[in-house]
Coordinates of C-alpha atoms and ligand atoms in Angstrom, one line a residue:
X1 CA -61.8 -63.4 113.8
X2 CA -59.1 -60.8 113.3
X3 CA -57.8 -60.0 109.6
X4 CA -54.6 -61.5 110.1
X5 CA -56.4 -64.9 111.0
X6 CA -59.4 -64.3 108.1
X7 CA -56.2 -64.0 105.8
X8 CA -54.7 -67.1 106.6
X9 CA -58.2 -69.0 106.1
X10 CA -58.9 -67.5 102.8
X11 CA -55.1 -68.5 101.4
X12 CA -53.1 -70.1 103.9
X13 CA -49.8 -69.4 106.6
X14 CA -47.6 -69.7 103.9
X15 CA -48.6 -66.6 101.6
X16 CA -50.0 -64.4 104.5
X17 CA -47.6 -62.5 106.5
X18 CA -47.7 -59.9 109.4
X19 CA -44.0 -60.2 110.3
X20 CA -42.2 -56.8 111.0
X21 CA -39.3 -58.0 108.8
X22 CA -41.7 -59.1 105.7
X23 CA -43.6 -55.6 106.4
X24 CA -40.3 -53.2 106.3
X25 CA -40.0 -54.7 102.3
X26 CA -44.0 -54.0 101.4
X27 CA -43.8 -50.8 103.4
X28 CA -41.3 -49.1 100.6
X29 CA -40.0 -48.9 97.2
X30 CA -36.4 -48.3 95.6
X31 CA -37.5 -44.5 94.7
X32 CA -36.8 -41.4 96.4
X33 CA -40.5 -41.5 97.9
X34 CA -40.7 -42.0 101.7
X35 CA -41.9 -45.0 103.4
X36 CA -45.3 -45.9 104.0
X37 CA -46.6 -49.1 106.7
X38 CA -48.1 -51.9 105.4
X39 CA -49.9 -54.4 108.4
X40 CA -50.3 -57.7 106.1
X41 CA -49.3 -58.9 103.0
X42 CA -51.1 -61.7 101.2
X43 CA -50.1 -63.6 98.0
X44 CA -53.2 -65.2 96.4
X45 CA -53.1 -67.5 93.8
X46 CA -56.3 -67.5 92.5
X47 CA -59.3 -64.8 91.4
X48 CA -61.8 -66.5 94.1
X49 CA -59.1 -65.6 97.2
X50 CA -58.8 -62.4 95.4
X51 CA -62.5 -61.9 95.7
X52 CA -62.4 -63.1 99.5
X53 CA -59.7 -60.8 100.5
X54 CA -61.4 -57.7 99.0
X55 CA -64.7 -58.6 100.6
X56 CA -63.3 -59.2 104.0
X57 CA -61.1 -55.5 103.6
X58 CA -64.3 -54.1 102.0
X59 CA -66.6 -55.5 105.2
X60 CA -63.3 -54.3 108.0
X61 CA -62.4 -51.2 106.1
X62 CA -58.9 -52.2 105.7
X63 CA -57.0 -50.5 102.7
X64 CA -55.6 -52.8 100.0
X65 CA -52.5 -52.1 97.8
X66 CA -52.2 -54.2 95.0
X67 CA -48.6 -55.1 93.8
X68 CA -46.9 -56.6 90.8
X69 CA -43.3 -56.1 90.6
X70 CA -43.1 -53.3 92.9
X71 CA -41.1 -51.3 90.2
X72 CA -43.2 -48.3 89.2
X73 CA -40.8 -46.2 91.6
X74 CA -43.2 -43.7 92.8
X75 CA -44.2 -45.1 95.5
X76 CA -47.4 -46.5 93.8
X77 CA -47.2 -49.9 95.5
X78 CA -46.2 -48.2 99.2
X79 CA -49.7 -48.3 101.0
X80 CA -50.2 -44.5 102.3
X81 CA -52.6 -46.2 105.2
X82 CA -51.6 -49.0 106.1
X83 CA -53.6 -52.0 105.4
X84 CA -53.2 -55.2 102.9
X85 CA -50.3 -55.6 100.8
X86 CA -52.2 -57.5 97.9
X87 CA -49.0 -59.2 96.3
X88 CA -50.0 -61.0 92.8
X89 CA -46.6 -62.8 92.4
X90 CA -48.1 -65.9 93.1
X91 CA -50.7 -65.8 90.3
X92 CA -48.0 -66.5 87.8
X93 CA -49.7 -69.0 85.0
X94 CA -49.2 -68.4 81.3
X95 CA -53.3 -69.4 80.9
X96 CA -52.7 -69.6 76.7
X97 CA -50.7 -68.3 73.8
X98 CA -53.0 -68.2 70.3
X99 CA -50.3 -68.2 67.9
X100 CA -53.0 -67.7 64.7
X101 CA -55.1 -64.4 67.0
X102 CA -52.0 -63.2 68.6
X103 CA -52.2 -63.2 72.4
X104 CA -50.8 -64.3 75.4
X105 CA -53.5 -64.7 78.3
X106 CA -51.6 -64.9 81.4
X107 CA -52.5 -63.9 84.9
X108 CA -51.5 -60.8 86.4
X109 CA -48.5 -62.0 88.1
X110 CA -46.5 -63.6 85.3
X111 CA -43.5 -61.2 85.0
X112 CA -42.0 -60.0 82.4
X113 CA -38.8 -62.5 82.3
X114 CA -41.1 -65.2 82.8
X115 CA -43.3 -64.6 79.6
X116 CA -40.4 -63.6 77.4
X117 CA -38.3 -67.1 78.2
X118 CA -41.9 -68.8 77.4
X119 CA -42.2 -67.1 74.2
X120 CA -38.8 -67.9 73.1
X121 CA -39.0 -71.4 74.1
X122 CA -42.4 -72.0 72.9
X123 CA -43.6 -69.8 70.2
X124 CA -40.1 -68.2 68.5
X125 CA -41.9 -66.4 66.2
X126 CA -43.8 -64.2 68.1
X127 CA -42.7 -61.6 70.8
X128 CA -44.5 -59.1 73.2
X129 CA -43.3 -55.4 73.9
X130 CA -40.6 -55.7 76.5
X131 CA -39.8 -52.8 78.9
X132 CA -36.4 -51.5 79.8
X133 CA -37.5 -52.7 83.5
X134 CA -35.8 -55.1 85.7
X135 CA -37.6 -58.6 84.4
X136 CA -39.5 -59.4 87.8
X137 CA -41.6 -56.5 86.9
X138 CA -45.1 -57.7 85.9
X139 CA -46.7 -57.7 82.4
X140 CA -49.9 -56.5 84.0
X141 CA -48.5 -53.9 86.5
X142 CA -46.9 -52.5 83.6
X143 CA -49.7 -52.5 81.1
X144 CA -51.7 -50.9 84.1
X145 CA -49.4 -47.7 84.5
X146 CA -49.2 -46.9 80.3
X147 CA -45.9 -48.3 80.5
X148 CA -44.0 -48.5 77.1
X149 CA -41.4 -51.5 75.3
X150 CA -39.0 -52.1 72.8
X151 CA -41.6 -51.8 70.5
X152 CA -43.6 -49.1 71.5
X153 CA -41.8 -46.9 69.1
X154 CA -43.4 -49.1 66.2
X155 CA -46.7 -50.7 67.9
X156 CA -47.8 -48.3 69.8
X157 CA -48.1 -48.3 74.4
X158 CA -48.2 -51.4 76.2
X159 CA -51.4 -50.5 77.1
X160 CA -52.7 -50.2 73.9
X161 CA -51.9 -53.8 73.2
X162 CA -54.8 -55.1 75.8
X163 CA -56.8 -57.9 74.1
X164 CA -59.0 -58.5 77.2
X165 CA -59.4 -58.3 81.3
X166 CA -60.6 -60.5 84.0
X167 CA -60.9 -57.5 86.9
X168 CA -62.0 -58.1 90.4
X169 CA -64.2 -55.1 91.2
X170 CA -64.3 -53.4 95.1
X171 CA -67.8 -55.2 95.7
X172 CA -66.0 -58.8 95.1
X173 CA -67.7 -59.0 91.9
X174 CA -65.7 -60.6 88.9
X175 CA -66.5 -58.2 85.8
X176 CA -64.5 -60.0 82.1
X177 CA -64.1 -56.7 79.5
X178 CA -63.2 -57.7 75.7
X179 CA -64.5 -60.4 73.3
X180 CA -64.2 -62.5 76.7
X181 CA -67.2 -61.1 78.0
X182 CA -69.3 -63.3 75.4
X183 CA -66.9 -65.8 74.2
X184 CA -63.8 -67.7 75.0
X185 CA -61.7 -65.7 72.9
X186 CA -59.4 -63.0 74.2
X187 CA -58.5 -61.2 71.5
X188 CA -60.1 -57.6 71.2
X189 CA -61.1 -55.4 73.8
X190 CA -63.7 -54.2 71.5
X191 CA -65.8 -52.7 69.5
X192 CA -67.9 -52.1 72.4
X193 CA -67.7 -49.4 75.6
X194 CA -63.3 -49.4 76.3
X195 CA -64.1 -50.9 80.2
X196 CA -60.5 -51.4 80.3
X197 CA -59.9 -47.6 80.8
X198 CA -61.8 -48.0 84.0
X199 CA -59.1 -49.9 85.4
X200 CA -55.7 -48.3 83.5
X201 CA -53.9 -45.5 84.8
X202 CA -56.3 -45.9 87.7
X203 CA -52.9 -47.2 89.7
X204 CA -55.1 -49.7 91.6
X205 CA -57.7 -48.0 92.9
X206 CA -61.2 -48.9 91.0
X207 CA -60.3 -52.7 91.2
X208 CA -57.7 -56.2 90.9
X209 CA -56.7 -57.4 87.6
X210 CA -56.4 -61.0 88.1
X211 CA -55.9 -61.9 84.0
X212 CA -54.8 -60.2 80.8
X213 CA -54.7 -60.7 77.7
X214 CA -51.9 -58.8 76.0
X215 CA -51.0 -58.6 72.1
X216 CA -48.3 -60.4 70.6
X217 CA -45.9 -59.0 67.5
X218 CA -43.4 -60.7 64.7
X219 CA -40.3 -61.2 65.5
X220 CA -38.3 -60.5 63.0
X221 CA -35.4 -62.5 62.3
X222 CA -33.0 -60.0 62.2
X223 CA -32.3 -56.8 64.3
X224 CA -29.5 -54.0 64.3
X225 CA -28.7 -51.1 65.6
X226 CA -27.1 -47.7 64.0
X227 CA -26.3 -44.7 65.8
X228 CA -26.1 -41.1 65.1
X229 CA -25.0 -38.6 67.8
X230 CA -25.0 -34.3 67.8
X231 CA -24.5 -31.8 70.3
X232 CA -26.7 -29.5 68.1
X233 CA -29.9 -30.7 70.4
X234 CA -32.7 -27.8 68.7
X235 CA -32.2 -30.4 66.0
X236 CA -33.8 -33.2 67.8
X237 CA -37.4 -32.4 67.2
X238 CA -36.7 -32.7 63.1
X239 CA -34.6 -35.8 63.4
X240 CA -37.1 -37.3 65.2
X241 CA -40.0 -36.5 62.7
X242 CA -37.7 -37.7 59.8
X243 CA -36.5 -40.9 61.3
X244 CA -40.3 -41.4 62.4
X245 CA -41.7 -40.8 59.1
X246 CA -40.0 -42.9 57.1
X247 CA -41.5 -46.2 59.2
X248 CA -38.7 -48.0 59.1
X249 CA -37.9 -48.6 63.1
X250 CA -38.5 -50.9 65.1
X251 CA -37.0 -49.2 68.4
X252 CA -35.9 -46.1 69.0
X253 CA -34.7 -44.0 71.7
X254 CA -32.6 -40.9 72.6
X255 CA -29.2 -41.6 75.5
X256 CA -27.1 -38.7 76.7
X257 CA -25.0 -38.6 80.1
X258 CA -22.8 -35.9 81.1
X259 CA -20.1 -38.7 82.3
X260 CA -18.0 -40.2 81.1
X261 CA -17.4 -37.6 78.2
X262 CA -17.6 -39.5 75.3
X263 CA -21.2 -39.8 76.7
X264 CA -21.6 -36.5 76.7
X265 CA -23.8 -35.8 73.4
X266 CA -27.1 -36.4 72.2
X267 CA -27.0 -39.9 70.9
X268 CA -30.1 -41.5 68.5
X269 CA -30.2 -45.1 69.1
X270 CA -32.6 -46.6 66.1
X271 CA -33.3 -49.9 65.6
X272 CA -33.8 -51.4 62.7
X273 CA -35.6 -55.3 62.4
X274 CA -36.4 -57.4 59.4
X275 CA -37.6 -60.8 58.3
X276 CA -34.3 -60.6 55.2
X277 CA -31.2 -58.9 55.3
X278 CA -31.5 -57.1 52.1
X279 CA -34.3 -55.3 54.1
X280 CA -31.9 -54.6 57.1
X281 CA -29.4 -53.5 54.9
X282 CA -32.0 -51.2 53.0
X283 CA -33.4 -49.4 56.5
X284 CA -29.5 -48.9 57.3
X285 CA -28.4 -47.6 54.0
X286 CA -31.6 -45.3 53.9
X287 CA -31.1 -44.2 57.9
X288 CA -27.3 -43.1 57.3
X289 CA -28.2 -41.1 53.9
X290 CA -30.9 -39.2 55.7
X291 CA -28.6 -37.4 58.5
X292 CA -25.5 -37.2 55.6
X293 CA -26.5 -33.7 55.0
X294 CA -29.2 -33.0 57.8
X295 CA -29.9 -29.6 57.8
X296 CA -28.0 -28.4 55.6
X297 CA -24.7 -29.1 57.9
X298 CA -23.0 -32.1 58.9
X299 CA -24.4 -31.5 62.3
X300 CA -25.4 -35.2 62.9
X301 CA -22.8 -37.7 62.7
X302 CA -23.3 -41.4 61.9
X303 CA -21.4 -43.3 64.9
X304 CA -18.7 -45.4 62.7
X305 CA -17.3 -47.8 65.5
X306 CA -20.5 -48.7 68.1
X307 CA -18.3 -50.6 71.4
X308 CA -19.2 -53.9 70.8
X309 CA -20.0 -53.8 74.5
X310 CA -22.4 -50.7 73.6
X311 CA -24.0 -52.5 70.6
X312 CA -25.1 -55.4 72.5
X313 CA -26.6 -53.4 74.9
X314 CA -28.9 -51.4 73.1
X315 CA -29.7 -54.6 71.0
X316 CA -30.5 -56.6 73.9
X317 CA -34.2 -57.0 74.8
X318 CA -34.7 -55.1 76.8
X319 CA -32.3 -52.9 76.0
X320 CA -29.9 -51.7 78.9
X321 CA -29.9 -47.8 77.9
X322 CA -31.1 -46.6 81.5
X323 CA -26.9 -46.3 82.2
X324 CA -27.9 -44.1 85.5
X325 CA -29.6 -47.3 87.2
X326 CA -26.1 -47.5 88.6
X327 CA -24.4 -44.5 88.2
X328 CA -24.2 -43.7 92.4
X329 CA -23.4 -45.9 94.8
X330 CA -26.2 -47.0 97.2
X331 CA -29.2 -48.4 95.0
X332 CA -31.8 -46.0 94.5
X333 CA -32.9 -45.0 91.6
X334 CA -36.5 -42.7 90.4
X335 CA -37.3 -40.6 87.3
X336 CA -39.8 -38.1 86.5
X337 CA -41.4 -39.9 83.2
X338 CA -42.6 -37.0 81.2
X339 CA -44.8 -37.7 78.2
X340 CA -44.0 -34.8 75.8
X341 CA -44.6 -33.4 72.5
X342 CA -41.6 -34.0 70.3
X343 CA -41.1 -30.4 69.5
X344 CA -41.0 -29.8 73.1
X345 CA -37.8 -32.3 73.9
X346 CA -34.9 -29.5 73.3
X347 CA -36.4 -26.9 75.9
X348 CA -36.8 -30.2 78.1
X349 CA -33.0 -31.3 77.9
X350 CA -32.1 -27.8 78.8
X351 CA -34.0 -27.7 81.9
X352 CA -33.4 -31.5 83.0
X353 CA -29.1 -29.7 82.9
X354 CA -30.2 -26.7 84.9
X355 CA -32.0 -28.6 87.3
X356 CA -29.6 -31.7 87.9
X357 CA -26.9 -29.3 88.2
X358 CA -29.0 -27.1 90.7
X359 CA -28.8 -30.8 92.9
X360 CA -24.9 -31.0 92.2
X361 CA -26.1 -33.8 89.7
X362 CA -24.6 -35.2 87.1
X363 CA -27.3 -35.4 84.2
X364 CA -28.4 -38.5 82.5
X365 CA -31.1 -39.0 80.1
X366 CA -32.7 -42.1 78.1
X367 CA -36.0 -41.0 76.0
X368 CA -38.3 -43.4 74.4
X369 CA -39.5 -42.0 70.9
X370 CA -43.2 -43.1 71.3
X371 CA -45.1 -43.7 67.8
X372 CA -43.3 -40.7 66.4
X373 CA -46.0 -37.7 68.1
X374 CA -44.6 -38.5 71.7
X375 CA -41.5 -38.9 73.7
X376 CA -41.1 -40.7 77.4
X377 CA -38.8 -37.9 78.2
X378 CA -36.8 -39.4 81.5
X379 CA -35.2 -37.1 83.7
X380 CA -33.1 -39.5 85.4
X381 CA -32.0 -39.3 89.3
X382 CA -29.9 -41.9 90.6
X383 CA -29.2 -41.4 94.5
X384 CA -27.7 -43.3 97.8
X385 CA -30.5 -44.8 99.8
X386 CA -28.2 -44.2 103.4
X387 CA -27.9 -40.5 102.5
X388 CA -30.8 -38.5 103.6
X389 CA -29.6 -35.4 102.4
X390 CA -29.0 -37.3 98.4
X391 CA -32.6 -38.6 98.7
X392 CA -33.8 -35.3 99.7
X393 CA -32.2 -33.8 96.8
X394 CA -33.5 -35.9 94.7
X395 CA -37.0 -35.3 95.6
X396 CA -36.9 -31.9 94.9
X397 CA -35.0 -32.5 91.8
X398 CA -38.1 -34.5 90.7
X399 CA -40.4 -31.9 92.0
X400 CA -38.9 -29.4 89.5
X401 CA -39.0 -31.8 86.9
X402 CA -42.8 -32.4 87.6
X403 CA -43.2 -28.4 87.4
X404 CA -41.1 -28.7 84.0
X405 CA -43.2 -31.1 82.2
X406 CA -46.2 -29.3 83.4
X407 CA -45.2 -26.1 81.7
X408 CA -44.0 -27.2 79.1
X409 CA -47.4 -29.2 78.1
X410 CA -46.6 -32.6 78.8
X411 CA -48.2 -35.0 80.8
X412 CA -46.4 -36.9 83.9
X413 CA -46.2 -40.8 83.5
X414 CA -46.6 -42.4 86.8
X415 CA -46.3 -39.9 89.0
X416 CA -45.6 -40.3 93.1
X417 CA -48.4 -38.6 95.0
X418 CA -46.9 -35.3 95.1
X419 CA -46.9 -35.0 91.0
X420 CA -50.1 -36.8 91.5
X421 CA -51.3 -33.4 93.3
X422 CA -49.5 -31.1 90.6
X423 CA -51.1 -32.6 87.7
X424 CA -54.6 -32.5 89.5
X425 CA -54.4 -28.8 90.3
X426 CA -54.1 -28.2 86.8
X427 CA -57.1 -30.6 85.2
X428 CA -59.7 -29.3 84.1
X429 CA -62.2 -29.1 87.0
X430 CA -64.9 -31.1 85.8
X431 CA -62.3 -33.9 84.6
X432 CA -61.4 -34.4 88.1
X433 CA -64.6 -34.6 89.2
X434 CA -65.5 -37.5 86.7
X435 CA -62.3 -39.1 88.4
X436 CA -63.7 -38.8 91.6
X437 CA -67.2 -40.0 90.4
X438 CA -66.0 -42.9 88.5
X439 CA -63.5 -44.1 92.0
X440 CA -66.3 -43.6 94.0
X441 CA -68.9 -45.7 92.4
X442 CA -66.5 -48.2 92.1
X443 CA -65.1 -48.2 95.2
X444 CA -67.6 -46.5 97.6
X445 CA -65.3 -46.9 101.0
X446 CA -62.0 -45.8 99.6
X447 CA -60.1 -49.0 100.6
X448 CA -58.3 -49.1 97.3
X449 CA -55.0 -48.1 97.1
X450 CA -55.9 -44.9 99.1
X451 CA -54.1 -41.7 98.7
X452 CA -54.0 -42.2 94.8
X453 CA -55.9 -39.8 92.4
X454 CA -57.1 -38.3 95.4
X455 CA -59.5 -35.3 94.3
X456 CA -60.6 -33.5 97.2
Ligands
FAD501 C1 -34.2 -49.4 85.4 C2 -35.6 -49.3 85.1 C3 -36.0 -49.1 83.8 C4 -37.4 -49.0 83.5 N1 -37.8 -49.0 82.2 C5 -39.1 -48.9 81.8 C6 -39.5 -49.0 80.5 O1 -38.6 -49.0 79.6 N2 -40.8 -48.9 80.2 C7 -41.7 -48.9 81.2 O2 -42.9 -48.9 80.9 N3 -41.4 -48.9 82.5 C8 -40.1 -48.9 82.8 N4 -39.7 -48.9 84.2 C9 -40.8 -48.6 85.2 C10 -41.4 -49.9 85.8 O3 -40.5 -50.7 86.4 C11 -42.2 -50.7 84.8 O4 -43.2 -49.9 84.2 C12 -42.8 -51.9 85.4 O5 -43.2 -52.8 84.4 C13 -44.0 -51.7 86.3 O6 -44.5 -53.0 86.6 P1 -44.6 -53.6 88.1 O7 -45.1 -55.0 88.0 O8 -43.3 -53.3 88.8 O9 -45.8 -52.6 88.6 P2 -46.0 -52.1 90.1 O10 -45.0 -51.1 90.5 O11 -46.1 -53.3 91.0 O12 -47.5 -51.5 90.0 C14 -47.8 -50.4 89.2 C15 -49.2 -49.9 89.6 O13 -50.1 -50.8 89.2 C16 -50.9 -51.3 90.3 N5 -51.1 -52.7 90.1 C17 -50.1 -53.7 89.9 N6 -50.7 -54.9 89.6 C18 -52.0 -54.7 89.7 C19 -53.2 -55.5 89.5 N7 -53.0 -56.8 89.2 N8 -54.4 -55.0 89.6 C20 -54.6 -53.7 89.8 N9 -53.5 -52.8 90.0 C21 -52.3 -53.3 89.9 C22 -50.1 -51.0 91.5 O14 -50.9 -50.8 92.6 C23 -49.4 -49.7 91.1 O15 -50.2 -48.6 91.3 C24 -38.4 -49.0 84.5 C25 -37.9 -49.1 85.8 C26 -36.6 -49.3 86.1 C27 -36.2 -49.5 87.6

C-alpha cells in the first residue's frame, strides 16, 4: 500500500491530505525563509495514530515535520525533505485543570486562545504564561522552542513551567517523563533525570509530544501599566537591574520604533499586578520614585498621558507591543530572537539601527526582560511577501543580526537553519557531538524533522 493510502487507514480521508493546494500551505511559513515541499499532511487525533504514522514513516523512510501553530517563523515547521506534514491541530482536548496542584494537562494541539478562554471561563483565578503570538499558536509548540509570556518576566520561560510529558519516541514507543511516569499526577517533572530536555529545543527532531502538562499562576485581580521612556539607551542595562531587583513586576518589556516619531525612544513598559489596590498603588508609587532622579539626571521620564489606545494594548493579554507585525504592506513578518545579557542590550540596539538602515529599514524593536539576567532582544523585520528583492533583504538583515547576537555573547532563540549553522560552528565541539549522539539514538534514520540541528 502506498503512504498516501497507509495514511488514510491509520486516520481517515478527512485529516490526510496530498492535494497540491493543501501542500503549497504546509510547504511554507510567513517568515523570510524559503519554501520547502511537503508530500502529505496528516492531522491525528489521538497518540496511538501518532504511534502508527511514525512507525509506517520510520518502516518507508519518509521524513516527518511535526506542526503546532506553524508560527515559530523560521521555517521550523517547513519540511527541508519533503515527507509528512504531522499537523497536531486536531489533538485539541483540555485533558484536566488541578486547581489545588496548579496545572493544565492538555494535548499538544490545544492553542493558545483555546486554553486561555477555558481558563477564564472555568478556573478565573488561575492563568498560564501567555505569548505575544497570534492565539492559534500552540501551548506545546511554544513551550517546545523556549518560548517566553506575559509572565516570563516574573515566573520564569514557558518551558520552565513543564509539569510533565507524554512523548511519542521515533521507534513508536510511548515514553511519560514527570511524576506521570509513576502516578496519575502531572505536576512535577522531577526530582529525577530532566527527560524533558530530550525533547525541548530539539525543534522536533528526537520525538512527538502528544500531552503536556504546563504550570498555572495567580491571577491577580488587578493589573496596570506605567511607562517610562529615554533616549539615553547606555542607561538601559541599570534601569533594567533596578526595576528587576525590586520584584515588583509582573511584565515587563522594552518598545522602540523609529516611526512614527513620537515612537522614536526607548520606552520601559512595566507591569504591575496585585491581589489589592493599595498594593498596585504601592508598586506604582515606588516604580515612578525610582527613575525621578535616575542617574543622577532626569534622563528617564515617567510617561504622564499613556493613549488610552496605547494602555490597552500593552495591558491586554497578550500584549500587542510587536507594532512591526504590520508595519509594511504585504504580510510577512520574521525576527532574529536574540537571548542576551542585559548589559549587552545598548551595543545591541545600536547595531539592530546600523543594520536595518543598511536594508533601507525602518527599525523596530520589542524586548522581553526575561527574569531580570536576560532579555529576548527582537530585531524586528517586517517585509512584502510579493517582493523578492524585500524578502531578500530581509534575510540578510537577519543573517547580520544572527552574526550580532553571536558576538556579542548571546544565544539565538529559534533560529532558521542558516543561524542554526552559525550557532553550531561556534559550540563547543564535543557539545555538538552529544547533540548528534543524543538525535541519533533517538532517531537512528533521521526521519525527524530533518535538516534541524544538523551536526555534520
Ligand atoms: C507577532 C508575533 C509575536 C510573537 N510573540 C512571541 C512571544 O511573545 N513569545 C514567544 O515565545 N513567541 C512569540 N512568537 C513566536 C511564535 O509564534 C510562538 O513561540 C509560538 O507559540 C510557537 O508555537 P507554534 O504552535 O506556532 O509552534 P510551531 O511553529 O508549530 O513549532 C515550533 C517547533 O516545535 C516543533 N513542534 C511543534 N509541535 C510539536 C510537537 N507536538 N511535538 C514535537 N515537536 C513539535 C515544530 O516542529 C517546530 O520545530 C511570536 C510570533 C509572532 C508572529
Amino acid at each position: 500500500m502506498n503512504v498516501y493510502d497507509s495514511l488514510v487507514n491509520i486516520a481517515g480521508k478527512d485529516r490526510v491530505s496530498e492535494s497540491q493546494a493543501d501542500l503549497y500551505l504546509y510547504s511554507r511559513d510567513s517568515g523570510a525563509q524559503p519554501p520547502g515541499h511537503a508530500d502529505y499532511v496528516v492531522l491525528p487525533k489521538t497518540v496511538e495514530e501518532v504511534q502508527k504514522i511514525v512507525l509506517l514513516a520510520s518502516s518507508r523512510n519518509v521524513p516527518i515535520t511535526p506542526l503546532g501553530g506553524g508560527l515559530a517563523l523560521s521555517a521550523l515547521v517547513v519540511p527541508q525533505s519533503g515527507g509528512i506534514v504531522l499537523d497536531m491541530k486536531r489533538m485539541d482536548q483540555i485533558l484536566e485543570v488541578d486547581e489545588m496542584n496548579r496545572y493544565a494537562l492538555i494535548e499538544a494541539g490545544v492553542s493558545q486562545g483555546t486554553l486561555r478562554e477555558y481558563l477564564k471561563r472555568n478556573h478565573p483565578r488561575l492563568q498560564h504564561s501567555t505569548p505575544e503570538a497570534p492565539p492559534a499558536a500552540t501551548v506545546t509548540g511554544n513551550v517546545l522552542i523556549h518560548g517566553h509570556g506575559h509572565i516570563s518576566p516574573r515566573y520564569g520561560l514557558n518551558s520552565d513551567m513543564i509539569g510533565g510529558m507524554e512523548v511519542v519516541l521515533p521507534s513508536g514507543e510511548i515514553s511519560r517523563i514527570g511524576s506521570c511516569a509513576l502516578d496519575k499526577k502531572w505536576f512535577t517533572k522531577g526530582p529525577m533525570p530532566d527527560l524533558a530536555g530530550l525533547f525541548v529545543g530539539w525543534y522536533g527532531t528526537t520525538g512527538i509530544v502528544t500531552k503536556l502538562s504546563i504550570k498555572l499562576f495567580p491571577k491577580p485581580k488587578f493589573r496596570e501599566v506605567i511607562a517610562f521612556k529615554t533616549d539615553d539607551i547606555d542607561l538601559l542595562p541599570d534601569a533594567i537591574f533596578e526595576v528587576m531587583y525590586l520584584d515588583m513586576v509582573e511584565d515587563f518589556f522594552l518598545i522602540m520604533q523609529e516611526k512614527p516619531d513620537w515612537m522614536n525612544h526607548a520606552f520601559l513598559v512595566v507591569i504591575v499586578a496585585g491581589h489589592f489596590k493599595e498594593e498596585i498603588e504601592l508598586k506604582k508609587r515606588v516604580y515612578k520614585n525610582l527613575f525621578k532622579e535616575f542617574g543622577g539626571k532626569k534622563s528617564i521620564e515617567f510617561v504622564e498621558e499613556l493613549h488610552p489606545a496605547l494602555e490597552k494594548r500593552f495591558l491586554d493579554v497578550p500584549p500587542l507591543a510587536a507594532l512591526a507585525a504590520d508595519f509594511r504592506k504585504g504580510g510577512g513578518f520574521q525576527y532574529t530572537g536574540a537571548i542576551l545579557p542585559v548589559d549587552k542590550v545598548p551595543a545591541a540596539w545600536r547595531k539592530g539601527i546600523e543594520i536595518a538602515h543598511k536594508y533601507t529599514m525602518i527599525c523596530s524593536y520589542v524586548h522581553q526582560v526575561l527574569l531580570g539576567n536576560s532579555v529576548m532582544f527582537g530585531f524586528n523585520y517586517s517585509f512584502n511577501r510579493a517582493d523578492k528583492q524585500d524578502i531578500e533583504k530581509t534575510r540578510m538583515a537577519l543573517e547580520d543580526s544572527n552574526r550580532v547576537t553571536l558576538e556579542l555573547g548571546g544565544m539565538i532563540w529559534k533560529g532558521e537553519k542558516a543561524a542554526q549553522k552559525l550557532v553550531l560552528e561556534q559550540m563547543d565541539p564535543n557539545t555538538a557531538e552529544l547533540i548528534k549522539r543524543v538525535k541519533g539514538l533517538l532517531d537512528p534514520k533521521g526521519i525527524m524533522n530533518p535538516g534541524n540541528w544538523d551536526v555534520v
